PDB file of C-alpha atoms (C1' of nucleotides) in Angstrom:
ATOM      1  CA  MET A   5       5.673  12.428   3.968  1.00 64.00           C
ATOM      2  CA  PRO A   6       7.207  11.374   6.566  1.00 93.00           C
ATOM      3  CA  GLU A   7      10.576  10.791   7.998  1.00 96.00           C
ATOM      4  CA  ALA A   8      11.123   9.493  11.950  1.00 97.00           C
ATOM      5  CA  PRO A   9      10.488  13.486  13.062  1.00 96.00           C
ATOM      6  CA  GLU A  10       7.085  13.261  11.543  1.00 96.00           C
ATOM      7  CA  VAL A  11       6.591   9.543  12.555  1.00 96.00           C
ATOM      8  CA  SER A  12       7.287  10.063  16.181  1.00 96.00           C
ATOM      9  CA  ARG A  13       4.976  12.610  15.960  1.00 95.00           C
ATOM     10  CA  VAL A  14       1.900  10.587  14.849  1.00 96.00           C
ATOM     11  CA  ILE A  15       3.012   8.077  17.114  1.00 97.00           C
ATOM     12  CA  ALA A  16       2.754  10.922  20.426  1.00 96.00           C
ATOM     13  CA  TYR A  17      -0.806  11.326  18.982  1.00 96.00           C
ATOM     14  CA  LEU A  18      -2.054   7.903  18.619  1.00 97.00           C
ATOM     15  CA  ARG A  19      -0.525   7.074  22.398  1.00 98.00           C
ATOM     16  CA  ARG A  20      -2.472   9.727  23.895  1.00 97.00           C
ATOM     17  CA  GLU A  21      -5.489   8.879  21.883  1.00 98.00           C
ATOM     18  CA  LEU A  22      -5.593   5.266  22.017  1.00 98.00           C
ATOM     19  CA  THR A  23      -3.678   3.752  24.611  1.00 98.00           C
ATOM     20  CA  GLY A  24      -6.164   1.428  26.501  1.00 98.00           C
ATOM     21  CA  HIS A  25      -9.006   1.543  23.355  1.00 98.00           C
ATOM     22  CA  GLN A  26     -10.499  -1.156  21.581  1.00 98.00           C
ATOM     23  CA  ILE A  27     -11.306  -1.774  18.415  1.00 98.00           C
ATOM     24  CA  VAL A  28     -14.679  -3.606  17.581  1.00 98.00           C
ATOM     25  CA  ARG A  29     -14.948  -3.854  14.028  1.00 98.00           C
ATOM     26  CA  ALA A  30     -12.401  -2.882  11.253  1.00 98.00           C
ATOM     27  CA  GLU A  31     -13.530  -2.332   7.355  1.00 98.00           C
ATOM     28  CA  ILE A  32     -11.071  -1.807   4.898  1.00 98.00           C
ATOM     29  CA  THR A  33     -12.403  -0.855   0.970  1.00 97.00           C
ATOM     30  CA  HIS A  34      -8.682  -0.693  -0.681  1.00 97.00           C
ATOM     31  CA  PRO A  35      -7.536  -4.101  -0.471  1.00 95.00           C
ATOM     32  CA  LYS A  36      -3.456  -3.090  -1.548  1.00 97.00           C
ATOM     33  CA  LEU A  37      -3.364  -1.449   1.799  1.00 98.00           C
ATOM     34  CA  VAL A  38      -3.103  -5.021   3.753  1.00 98.00           C
ATOM     35  CA  GLY A  39       0.205  -6.529   2.759  1.00 93.00           C
ATOM     36  CA  ASN A  40       0.908 -10.146   4.594  1.00 95.00           C
ATOM     37  CA  MET A  41      -3.235 -11.658   4.529  1.00 96.00           C
ATOM     38  CA  TYR A  42      -6.598 -10.905   2.827  1.00 96.00           C
ATOM     39  CA  CYS A  43      -7.787  -7.854   4.515  1.00 95.00           C
ATOM     40  CA  GLU A  44     -10.973  -9.619   5.448  1.00 97.00           C
ATOM     41  CA  THR A  45      -9.114 -11.709   7.557  1.00 98.00           C
ATOM     42  CA  PHE A  46      -6.930  -8.436   8.846  1.00 98.00           C
ATOM     43  CA  CYS A  47     -10.271  -6.691  10.050  1.00 98.00           C
ATOM     44  CA  THR A  48     -11.532  -9.961  11.877  1.00 98.00           C
ATOM     45  CA  GLU A  49      -8.304 -10.348  13.442  1.00 98.00           C
ATOM     46  CA  LEU A  50      -8.246  -6.906  14.673  1.00 98.00           C
ATOM     47  CA  GLU A  51     -11.681  -6.835  16.349  1.00 98.00           C
ATOM     48  CA  ASN A  52     -11.956  -6.718  19.557  1.00 98.00           C
ATOM     49  CA  GLN A  53      -8.080  -5.978  20.081  1.00 98.00           C
ATOM     50  CA  HIS A  54      -7.056  -3.291  22.297  1.00 98.00           C
ATOM     51  CA  PHE A  55      -4.128  -0.782  21.903  1.00 98.00           C
ATOM     52  CA  ARG A  56      -1.422  -1.534  24.473  1.00 98.00           C
ATOM     53  CA  ARG A  57       1.669   0.099  23.215  1.00 98.00           C
ATOM     54  CA  PHE A  58       3.166   2.492  20.543  1.00 98.00           C
ATOM     55  CA  GLU A  59       6.185   2.235  19.132  1.00 97.00           C
ATOM     56  CA  ARG A  60       8.130   3.605  16.270  1.00 97.00           C
ATOM     57  CA  LEU A  61      11.073   2.079  14.426  1.00 97.00           C
ATOM     58  CA  GLY A  62      12.823   4.700  11.615  1.00 98.00           C
ATOM     59  CA  LYS A  63       9.145   5.461   9.408  1.00 97.00           C
ATOM     60  CA  TYR A  64       7.596   2.624  10.768  1.00 98.00           C
ATOM     61  CA  LEU A  65       4.531   2.564  13.244  1.00 98.00           C
ATOM     62  CA  ILE A  66       4.215  -0.461  14.871  1.00 98.00           C
ATOM     63  CA  PHE A  67       0.898  -0.801  17.164  1.00 98.00           C
ATOM     64  CA  VAL A  68       1.086  -3.304  19.696  1.00 98.00           C
ATOM     65  CA  LEU A  69      -2.114  -4.559  20.710  1.00 98.00           C
ATOM     66  CA  ASP A  70      -3.232  -7.898  22.835  1.00 98.00           C
ATOM     67  CA  ASP A  71      -2.333 -10.739  20.868  1.00 98.00           C
ATOM     68  CA  TYR A  72      -0.801  -8.989  17.921  1.00 98.00           C
ATOM     69  CA  ASP A  73       1.792  -6.577  16.537  1.00 98.00           C
ATOM     70  CA  TRP A  74       0.265  -4.378  13.414  1.00 98.00           C
ATOM     71  CA  ILE A  75       2.697  -2.247  11.311  1.00 98.00           C
ATOM     72  CA  ALA A  76       2.284   0.400   9.121  1.00 98.00           C
ATOM     73  CA  HIS A  77       4.431   2.316   6.957  1.00 98.00           C
ATOM     74  CA  LEU A  78       2.704   5.976   5.925  1.00 97.00           C
ATOM     75  CA  ARG A  79       5.236   6.045   2.370  1.00 97.00           C
ATOM     76  CA  MET A  80       4.370   9.377   1.248  1.00 95.00           C
ATOM     77  CA  GLU A  81       1.007  10.866   2.113  1.00 94.00           C
ATOM     78  CA  GLY A  82      -0.517   8.148   4.766  1.00 96.00           C
ATOM     79  CA  LYS A  83      -2.742   9.689   7.834  1.00 96.00           C
ATOM     80  CA  PHE A  84      -4.286   8.265  10.630  1.00 97.00           C
ATOM     81  CA  LEU A  85      -7.103  10.338  11.715  1.00 96.00           C
ATOM     82  CA  ILE A  86      -9.497   9.978  14.669  1.00 97.00           C
ATOM     83  CA  TYR A  87     -13.391  11.507  14.446  1.00 97.00           C
ATOM     84  CA  ASP A  88     -15.643  11.451  16.907  1.00 97.00           C
ATOM     85  CA  SER A  89     -18.183   9.303  15.260  1.00 98.00           C
ATOM     86  CA  PRO A  90     -19.314   7.439  12.367  1.00 98.00           C
ATOM     87  CA  GLU A  91     -21.460  10.701  11.414  1.00 98.00           C
ATOM     88  CA  THR A  92     -18.815  13.043  11.278  1.00 97.00           C
ATOM     89  CA  VAL A  93     -16.789  10.598   9.312  1.00 97.00           C
ATOM     90  CA  ASP A  94     -19.387   9.854   6.158  1.00 97.00           C
ATOM     91  CA  GLN A  95     -20.143  14.153   6.446  1.00 97.00           C
ATOM     92  CA  LEU A  96     -16.794  14.391   5.161  1.00 95.00           C
ATOM     93  CA  ASP A  97     -16.256  16.188   1.531  1.00 94.00           C
ATOM     94  CA  PRO A  98     -16.653  12.910  -0.353  1.00 94.00           C
ATOM     95  CA  VAL A  99     -14.102  14.074  -3.402  1.00 92.00           C
ATOM     96  CA  LYS A 100     -11.464  15.429  -1.051  1.00 92.00           C
ATOM     97  CA  ASP A 101     -11.585  13.369   1.995  1.00 94.00           C
ATOM     98  CA  LEU A 102     -13.875  10.365   2.370  1.00 96.00           C
ATOM     99  CA  LYS A 103     -12.795   9.410  -1.408  1.00 96.00           C
ATOM    100  CA  HIS A 104      -8.740   8.707   0.211  1.00 97.00           C
ATOM    101  CA  ILE A 105     -10.113   6.876   3.516  1.00 98.00           C
ATOM    102  CA  HIS A 106      -9.726   3.091   2.412  1.00 98.00           C
ATOM    103  CA  ALA A 107      -9.825   1.287   5.948  1.00 98.00           C
ATOM    104  CA  ARG A 108     -11.852   2.597   9.178  1.00 98.00           C
ATOM    105  CA  PHE A 109     -11.348   1.407  12.443  1.00 98.00           C
ATOM    106  CA  TYR A 110     -14.763   1.171  15.042  1.00 98.00           C
ATOM    107  CA  LEU A 111     -13.823   1.772  18.652  1.00 98.00           C
ATOM    108  CA  GLU A 112     -15.696   0.940  21.513  1.00 98.00           C
ATOM    109  CA  ASP A 113     -16.065   4.297  22.413  1.00 98.00           C
ATOM    110  CA  GLY A 114     -17.506   5.489  18.956  1.00 98.00           C
ATOM    111  CA  ARG A 115     -14.903   7.204  17.863  1.00 98.00           C
ATOM    112  CA  VAL A 116     -13.417   5.996  14.693  1.00 98.00           C
ATOM    113  CA  LEU A 117      -9.867   5.639  13.661  1.00 98.00           C
ATOM    114  CA  CYS A 118      -9.505   6.385   9.836  1.00 98.00           C
ATOM    115  CA  TYR A 119      -6.658   5.833   7.485  1.00 98.00           C
ATOM    116  CA  LYS A 120      -6.436   8.503   4.598  1.00 97.00           C
ATOM    117  CA  ASP A 121      -3.721   8.204   1.900  1.00 96.00           C
ATOM    118  CA  THR A 122      -3.966  10.234  -1.313  1.00 95.00           C
ATOM    119  CA  ARG A 123      -1.840   7.922  -3.351  1.00 96.00           C
ATOM    120  CA  LYS A 124      -2.345   4.646  -1.863  1.00 97.00           C
ATOM    121  CA  PHE A 125       1.341   4.481  -1.302  1.00 97.00           C
ATOM    122  CA  GLY A 126       0.958   2.976   2.393  1.00 98.00           C
ATOM    123  CA  ARG A 127       0.831  -0.495   3.530  1.00 98.00           C
ATOM    124  CA  MET A 128      -0.009  -1.887   7.080  1.00 98.00           C
ATOM    125  CA  SER A 129       0.184  -5.875   8.189  1.00 98.00           C
ATOM    126  CA  LEU A 130      -0.038  -7.820  11.063  1.00 98.00           C
ATOM    127  CA  TRP A 131       1.892 -10.403  12.900  1.00 97.00           C
ATOM    128  CA  PRO A 132       1.958 -12.721  16.331  1.00 97.00           C
ATOM    129  CA  LYS A 133       3.313 -10.417  18.863  1.00 95.00           C
ATOM    130  CA  GLN A 134       7.045 -10.277  19.013  1.00 94.00           C
ATOM    131  CA  GLU A 135       9.436  -9.523  22.371  1.00 92.00           C
ATOM    132  CA  ASN A 136      11.989  -7.679  20.437  1.00 93.00           C
ATOM    133  CA  ILE A 137      10.164  -6.083  17.382  1.00 90.00           C
ATOM    134  CA  TYR A 138      13.308  -5.750  15.050  1.00 90.00           C
ATOM    135  CA  GLU A 139      12.489  -9.577  14.786  1.00 94.00           C
ATOM    136  CA  LEU A 140       8.775  -8.882  13.052  1.00 95.00           C
ATOM    137  CA  PRO A 141       9.345  -9.772   9.129  1.00 95.00           C
ATOM    138  CA  PRO A 142       8.677  -6.293   7.670  1.00 96.00           C
ATOM    139  CA  LEU A 143      11.906  -5.054  10.064  1.00 97.00           C
ATOM    140  CA  ILE A 144      14.265  -7.646  10.090  1.00 95.00           C
ATOM    141  CA  LYS A 145      16.544  -5.702   7.726  1.00 95.00           C
ATOM    142  CA  ILE A 146      16.011  -2.391   8.851  1.00 97.00           C
ATOM    143  CA  GLY A 147      19.216  -0.391  10.518  1.00 97.00           C
ATOM    144  CA  LYS A 148      19.956   1.085  13.864  1.00 97.00           C
ATOM    145  CA  ASP A 149      16.886   3.831  14.822  1.00 97.00           C
ATOM    146  CA  VAL A 150      17.849   7.906  14.539  1.00 98.00           C
ATOM    147  CA  LEU A 151      17.840   8.070  18.080  1.00 97.00           C
ATOM    148  CA  ASP A 152      19.280   4.277  19.069  1.00 97.00           C
ATOM    149  CA  PRO A 153      22.113   5.978  21.156  1.00 97.00           C
ATOM    150  CA  SER A 154      24.244   2.580  20.133  1.00 97.00           C
ATOM    151  CA  LEU A 155      24.297   4.616  16.648  1.00 98.00           C
ATOM    152  CA  ASP A 156      28.301   5.666  16.331  1.00 98.00           C
ATOM    153  CA  ALA A 157      30.297   6.110  14.260  1.00 98.00           C
ATOM    154  CA  ALA A 158      32.016   2.431  14.256  1.00 98.00           C
ATOM    155  CA  TYR A 159      28.369   0.664  13.345  1.00 98.00           C
ATOM    156  CA  LEU A 160      28.519   3.505  10.434  1.00 98.00           C
ATOM    157  CA  ALA A 161      32.229   2.882   8.687  1.00 98.00           C
ATOM    158  CA  LYS A 162      31.616  -0.913   9.637  1.00 97.00           C
ATOM    159  CA  LYS A 163      28.230  -0.532   7.329  1.00 98.00           C
ATOM    160  CA  ALA A 164      29.989   2.483   5.275  1.00 98.00           C
ATOM    161  CA  ALA A 165      33.015  -0.432   4.266  1.00 97.00           C
ATOM    162  CA  ASN A 166      33.390  -0.810   0.261  1.00 95.00           C
ATOM    163  CA  ARG A 167      30.962   0.998  -0.323  1.00 97.00           C
ATOM    164  CA  LYS A 168      30.865   3.285  -3.453  1.00 96.00           C
ATOM    165  CA  ILE A 169      27.818   4.478  -3.421  1.00 97.00           C
ATOM    166  CA  PRO A 170      26.866   8.627  -2.875  1.00 98.00           C
ATOM    167  CA  LEU A 171      26.583   9.357   0.772  1.00 98.00           C
ATOM    168  CA  LYS A 172      23.606  10.893   0.551  1.00 98.00           C
ATOM    169  CA  THR A 173      22.105   7.194  -0.998  1.00 98.00           C
ATOM    170  CA  PHE A 174      23.876   6.063   1.915  1.00 98.00           C
ATOM    171  CA  LEU A 175      22.288   7.928   4.243  1.00 98.00           C
ATOM    172  CA  LEU A 176      18.911   7.072   2.637  1.00 98.00           C
ATOM    173  CA  ASP A 177      19.730   3.698   2.932  1.00 98.00           C
ATOM    174  CA  GLN A 178      17.529   2.171   6.093  1.00 97.00           C
ATOM    175  CA  SER A 179      19.218  -1.390   6.466  1.00 98.00           C
ATOM    176  CA  VAL A 180      22.234   1.168   7.488  1.00 98.00           C
ATOM    177  CA  ILE A 181      19.993   4.245   9.453  1.00 98.00           C
ATOM    178  CA  ALA A 182      16.406   3.747   9.680  1.00 98.00           C
ATOM    179  CA  GLY A 183      14.030   7.379   9.395  1.00 98.00           C
ATOM    180  CA  ILE A 184      16.293   9.591   7.337  1.00 98.00           C
ATOM    181  CA  GLY A 185      13.952  10.517   4.003  1.00 97.00           C
ATOM    182  CA  ASN A 186      15.138  12.858   1.545  1.00 97.00           C
ATOM    183  CA  ILE A 187      14.744  16.213   3.189  1.00 96.00           C
ATOM    184  CA  TYR A 188      16.756  15.101   6.261  1.00 97.00           C
ATOM    185  CA  ALA A 189      19.425  13.372   4.387  1.00 98.00           C
ATOM    186  CA  ASP A 190      19.753  17.205   2.731  1.00 97.00           C
ATOM    187  CA  GLU A 191      20.031  18.848   6.297  1.00 97.00           C
ATOM    188  CA  ILE A 192      22.166  16.482   7.701  1.00 98.00           C
ATOM    189  CA  LEU A 193      25.026  16.779   5.461  1.00 98.00           C
ATOM    190  CA  PHE A 194      24.627  20.196   5.381  1.00 98.00           C
ATOM    191  CA  GLU A 195      25.557  20.866   8.833  1.00 98.00           C
ATOM    192  CA  ALA A 196      27.741  17.584   8.807  1.00 98.00           C
ATOM    193  CA  GLY A 197      29.916  19.911   6.048  1.00 98.00           C
ATOM    194  CA  LEU A 198      29.510  16.564   3.859  1.00 98.00           C
ATOM    195  CA  SER A 199      28.789  16.531  -0.358  1.00 98.00           C
ATOM    196  CA  PRO A 200      25.636  14.348  -0.968  1.00 98.00           C
ATOM    197  CA  LEU A 201      28.793  13.031  -4.262  1.00 97.00           C
ATOM    198  CA  SER A 202      31.000  11.896  -1.340  1.00 98.00           C
ATOM    199  CA  VAL A 203      32.101   8.452  -1.747  1.00 98.00           C
ATOM    200  CA  SER A 204      30.449   5.998   1.405  1.00 98.00           C
ATOM    201  CA  CYS A 205      33.307   4.102   2.506  1.00 97.00           C
ATOM    202  CA  ASN A 206      36.017   6.886   1.541  1.00 98.00           C
ATOM    203  CA  LEU A 207      34.663   8.619   4.997  1.00 98.00           C
ATOM    204  CA  GLU A 208      37.117   9.342   7.439  1.00 97.00           C
ATOM    205  CA  PRO A 209      36.331   8.301  11.291  1.00 98.00           C
ATOM    206  CA  GLU A 210      35.905  12.223  11.821  1.00 98.00           C
ATOM    207  CA  ASP A 211      33.402  12.208   9.338  1.00 98.00           C
ATOM    208  CA  PHE A 212      31.193   9.357  10.236  1.00 98.00           C
ATOM    209  CA  GLU A 213      30.885  11.356  13.852  1.00 98.00           C
ATOM    210  CA  ALA A 214      30.495  14.479  11.854  1.00 98.00           C
ATOM    211  CA  ILE A 215      26.934  12.359  10.716  1.00 98.00           C
ATOM    212  CA  VAL A 216      26.251  10.998  13.508  1.00 98.00           C
ATOM    213  CA  ARG A 217      26.169  14.656  15.742  1.00 98.00           C
ATOM    214  CA  ALA A 218      24.709  16.416  12.462  1.00 98.00           C
ATOM    215  CA  THR A 219      21.693  13.214  12.651  1.00 98.00           C
ATOM    216  CA  ARG A 220      21.020  13.920  16.323  1.00 98.00           C
ATOM    217  CA  SER A 221      20.486  17.287  16.765  1.00 97.00           C
ATOM    218  CA  ILE A 222      18.788  17.541  13.242  1.00 97.00           C
ATOM    219  CA  MET A 223      16.137  14.764  14.623  1.00 97.00           C
ATOM    220  CA  GLU A 224      16.214  16.065  18.028  1.00 96.00           C
ATOM    221  CA  ARG A 225      15.610  19.739  17.143  1.00 96.00           C
ATOM    222  CA  ALA A 226      12.923  18.630  14.367  1.00 96.00           C
ATOM    223  CA  ILE A 227      10.632  16.515  16.807  1.00 95.00           C
ATOM    224  CA  GLU A 228      10.954  19.536  19.319  1.00 95.00           C
ATOM    225  CA  ALA A 229       9.104  21.201  16.202  1.00 94.00           C
ATOM    226  CA  GLY A 230       7.083  18.923  15.902  1.00 92.00           C
ATOM    227  CA  GLY A 231       8.194  17.673  12.013  1.00 93.00           C
ATOM    228  CA  THR A 232       8.292  19.312   8.762  1.00 91.00           C
ATOM    229  CA  THR A 233       5.490  20.690   6.241  1.00 89.00           C
ATOM    230  CA  ILE A 234       5.940  21.397   3.109  1.00 84.00           C
ATOM    231  CA  ARG A 235       3.357  19.802   1.572  1.00 77.00           C
ATOM    232  CA  SER A 236       0.690  17.036   2.893  1.00 69.00           C
ATOM    233  CA  PHE A 237       2.447  16.507   6.504  1.00 71.00           C
ATOM    234  CA  SER A 238      -0.055  17.141   9.277  1.00 70.00           C
ATOM    235  CA  TYR A 239      -1.749  14.736  11.995  1.00 70.00           C
ATOM    236  CA  GLY A 240      -4.549  15.075  14.187  1.00 70.00           C
ATOM    237  CA  SER A 241      -6.885  17.596  13.186  1.00 64.00           C
ATOM    238  CA  ASN A 242      -4.665  20.156  10.678  1.00 71.00           C
ATOM    239  CA  HIS A 243      -2.064  19.845  13.118  1.00 75.00           C
ATOM    240  CA  THR A 244       1.140  21.222  11.073  1.00 85.00           C
ATOM    241  CA  GLY A 245       5.557  20.745  12.118  1.00 91.00           C
ATOM    242  CA  LYS A 246       6.896  23.647  12.749  1.00 93.00           C
ATOM    243  CA  TYR A 247      10.426  22.728  11.234  1.00 93.00           C
ATOM    244  CA  GLN A 248       9.697  23.930   7.391  1.00 92.00           C
ATOM    245  CA  ASN A 249      10.808  27.027   8.899  1.00 92.00           C
ATOM    246  CA  LYS A 250      14.228  25.776   9.945  1.00 94.00           C
ATOM    247  CA  LEU A 251      15.529  23.704   6.951  1.00 94.00           C
ATOM    248  CA  LYS A 252      18.561  25.302   5.215  1.00 95.00           C
ATOM    249  CA  VAL A 253      19.767  23.492   1.998  1.00 95.00           C
ATOM    250  CA  HIS A 254      16.311  21.815   1.281  1.00 94.00           C
ATOM    251  CA  ARG A 255      14.497  22.934  -1.453  1.00 93.00           C
ATOM    252  CA  LYS A 256      16.310  26.380  -1.190  1.00 93.00           C
ATOM    253  CA  ARG A 257      16.960  27.690  -4.920  1.00 89.00           C
ATOM    254  CA  GLY A 258      19.423  30.802  -3.282  1.00 91.00           C
ATOM    255  CA  LYS A 259      22.350  31.076  -1.824  1.00 94.00           C
ATOM    256  CA  CYS A 260      24.130  29.529   1.296  1.00 95.00           C
ATOM    257  CA  PRO A 261      22.781  30.801   4.803  1.00 95.00           C
ATOM    258  CA  GLU A 262      26.601  29.901   5.734  1.00 96.00           C
ATOM    259  CA  CYS A 263      29.003  31.600   2.868  1.00 96.00           C
ATOM    260  CA  GLY A 264      25.868  32.880   0.244  1.00 94.00           C
ATOM    261  CA  HIS A 265      27.458  30.591  -2.734  1.00 95.00           C
ATOM    262  CA  GLN A 266      24.799  29.183  -4.572  1.00 94.00           C
ATOM    263  CA  ILE A 267      22.806  26.206  -2.833  1.00 95.00           C
ATOM    264  CA  GLN A 268      23.052  23.090  -5.684  1.00 95.00           C
ATOM    265  CA  ARG A 269      20.262  21.281  -6.906  1.00 94.00           C
ATOM    266  CA  GLN A 270      20.425  17.526  -8.586  1.00 94.00           C
ATOM    267  CA  LYS A 271      19.245  14.531  -8.259  1.00 95.00           C
ATOM    268  CA  VAL A 272      21.122  11.293  -6.742  1.00 96.00           C
ATOM    269  CA  ASN A 273      19.704   8.209  -7.105  1.00 95.00           C
ATOM    270  CA  GLU A 274      16.992   9.281  -8.781  1.00 94.00           C
ATOM    271  CA  ARG A 275      15.937  12.032  -5.056  1.00 96.00           C
ATOM    272  CA  THR A 276      16.372  15.856  -5.989  1.00 96.00           C
ATOM    273  CA  THR A 277      18.708  17.187  -3.491  1.00 96.00           C
ATOM    274  CA  TYR A 278      20.364  20.730  -2.026  1.00 96.00           C
ATOM    275  CA  PHE A 279      23.693  21.206  -0.808  1.00 97.00           C
ATOM    276  CA  CYS A 280      26.100  23.896  -1.200  1.00 97.00           C
ATOM    277  CA  PRO A 281      29.570  22.617  -3.385  1.00 96.00           C
ATOM    278  CA  GLN A 282      31.301  25.282  -1.274  1.00 97.00           C
ATOM    279  CA  CYS A 283      30.627  24.618   2.124  1.00 97.00           C
ATOM    280  CA  GLN A 284      30.359  20.630   1.630  1.00 98.00           C
ATOM    281  CA  LYS A 285      33.519  18.421   1.197  1.00 97.00           C
ATOM    282  CA  GLU A 286      33.301  16.210  -1.460  1.00 97.00           C
ATOM    283  CA  LYS A 287      35.272  12.680   0.087  1.00 97.00           C
TER     284      LYS A 287
ATOM    285  C1'  DC B  17      28.552  -4.364  -6.049  1.00 85.88           C
ATOM    286  C1'  DC B  18      26.514   0.072  -8.342  1.00 85.88           C
ATOM    287  C1'  DT B  19      23.416   2.667 -11.290  1.00 85.88           C
ATOM    288  C1'  DT B  20      19.476   4.071 -13.361  1.00 85.88           C
ATOM    289  C1'  DA B  21      14.423   3.449 -14.831  1.00 85.88           C
ATOM    290  C1'  DG B  22      10.192   2.050 -13.722  1.00 85.88           C
ATOM    291  C1'  DA B  23       5.812   0.614 -11.172  1.00 85.88           C
ATOM    292  C1'  DC B  24       3.014   1.634  -7.689  1.00 85.88           C
ATOM    293  C1'  DC B  25      -0.812   6.185  -7.385  1.00 85.88           C
ATOM    294  C1'  DT B  26      -3.341  10.599  -7.109  1.00 85.88           C
ATOM    295  C1'  DG B  27      -2.920  15.982  -7.198  1.00 85.88           C
ATOM    296  C1'  DG B  28      -0.892  20.847  -7.063  1.00 85.88           C
ATOM    297  C1'  DA B  29       1.772  24.271  -9.557  1.00 85.88           C
ATOM    298  C1'  DG B  30       3.617  26.135 -13.204  1.00 85.88           C
ATOM    299  C1'  DG B  31       3.501  27.547 -18.522  1.00 85.88           C
ATOM    300  C1'  DC B  32       1.246  28.182 -22.490  1.00 85.88           C
TER     301       DC B  32
ATOM    302  C1'  DT C  28     -10.910  26.750 -18.140  1.00 85.88           C
ATOM    303  C1'  DG C  29      -8.460  23.411 -20.383  1.00 85.88           C
ATOM    304  C1'  DC C  30      -4.230  20.877 -21.205  1.00 85.88           C
ATOM    305  C1'  DC C  31       0.567  19.915 -21.015  1.00 85.88           C
ATOM    306  C1'  DT C  32       4.480  18.791 -18.476  1.00 85.88           C
ATOM    307  C1'  DC C  33       6.803  18.226 -13.715  1.00 85.88           C
ATOM    308  C1'  DC C  34       7.140  17.266  -9.216  1.00 85.88           C
ATOM    309  C1'  DA C  35       6.490  15.359  -4.431  1.00 85.88           C
ATOM    310  C1'  DG C  36       9.150  13.267   3.187  1.00 85.88           C
ATOM    311  C1'  DG C  37       9.131   6.396   0.584  1.00 85.88           C
ATOM    312  C1'  DT C  38      10.631   1.786  -1.333  1.00 85.88           C
ATOM    313  C1'  DC C  39      10.779  -2.458  -4.789  1.00 85.88           C
ATOM    314  C1'  DT C  40      12.034  -4.506  -9.027  1.00 85.88           C
ATOM    315  C1'  DA C  41      14.017  -5.788 -13.074  1.00 85.88           C
ATOM    316  C1'  DA C  42      17.752  -5.051 -16.110  1.00 85.88           C
ATOM    317  C1'  DG C  43      22.270  -3.668 -17.674  1.00 85.88           C
TER     318       DG C  43
END
DNA sequence: CCTTAGACCTGGAGGC
DNA sequence: TGCCTCCAGGTCTAAG
């Protein structure tokens, strides 16, 4: 499901709803959900912890508690949902909803934070608190966040040096820029006028400038629109994003909105990629 | 280094 | 209605 704009939306929602609240009890029914300890331990350690702060790095969610940093990654379909009471959760549709709720966190005010994930790809883990979130083990290799003001052309040029991978693959590499996924990679490359098939180390400084500009502009507009809902992204009680209406190439089968040339669709490193071969220069 | 295929999972869409 | 294939906002691993 989520790239940086969608995760950003989820974080804002959780921050608004949960800051200062306390977990009284936790239950996990899908053991593989927790990556770095037994889920029984995970649940016990969460008892009595308060939500202090909510942060995002790339596609990762970081919940800062009293004694721990709780890190979650939603992968394709993970969702955090908040219900008024345990009874409300029990009354959900057993096949459509309950079946896919793999964790429940009961709060001191009676509400329940649920983690739902149809495909069970998402993961979470708990770590002793770190002053600098980049030092948390799952985040050590993560590159600069899409919205990091220090993300600039020089940084990208350095990362791209000698790398013969396609430009799209470079943009999807989370150790370079954190937060870009398949949808926004296509949109950023279209905006920057660069082909996803360009060889990363062939780019000129001005191309990296264009990528930085396009990344900022697409990300800011997508966050403004509340993210993109193509199939399953929603947060809270079915709030959806609006950026899908603004996509220019991703999932488009017709003509380029700029030049009218047929949009091309092909796999780049196993990810379906859409681009305009006329507007987007191959370097 | 780089690329590819496969694994992890489930369900929706479209073809017949 | 059923069956089949393909597809999906992600990441990790093994193999060539």
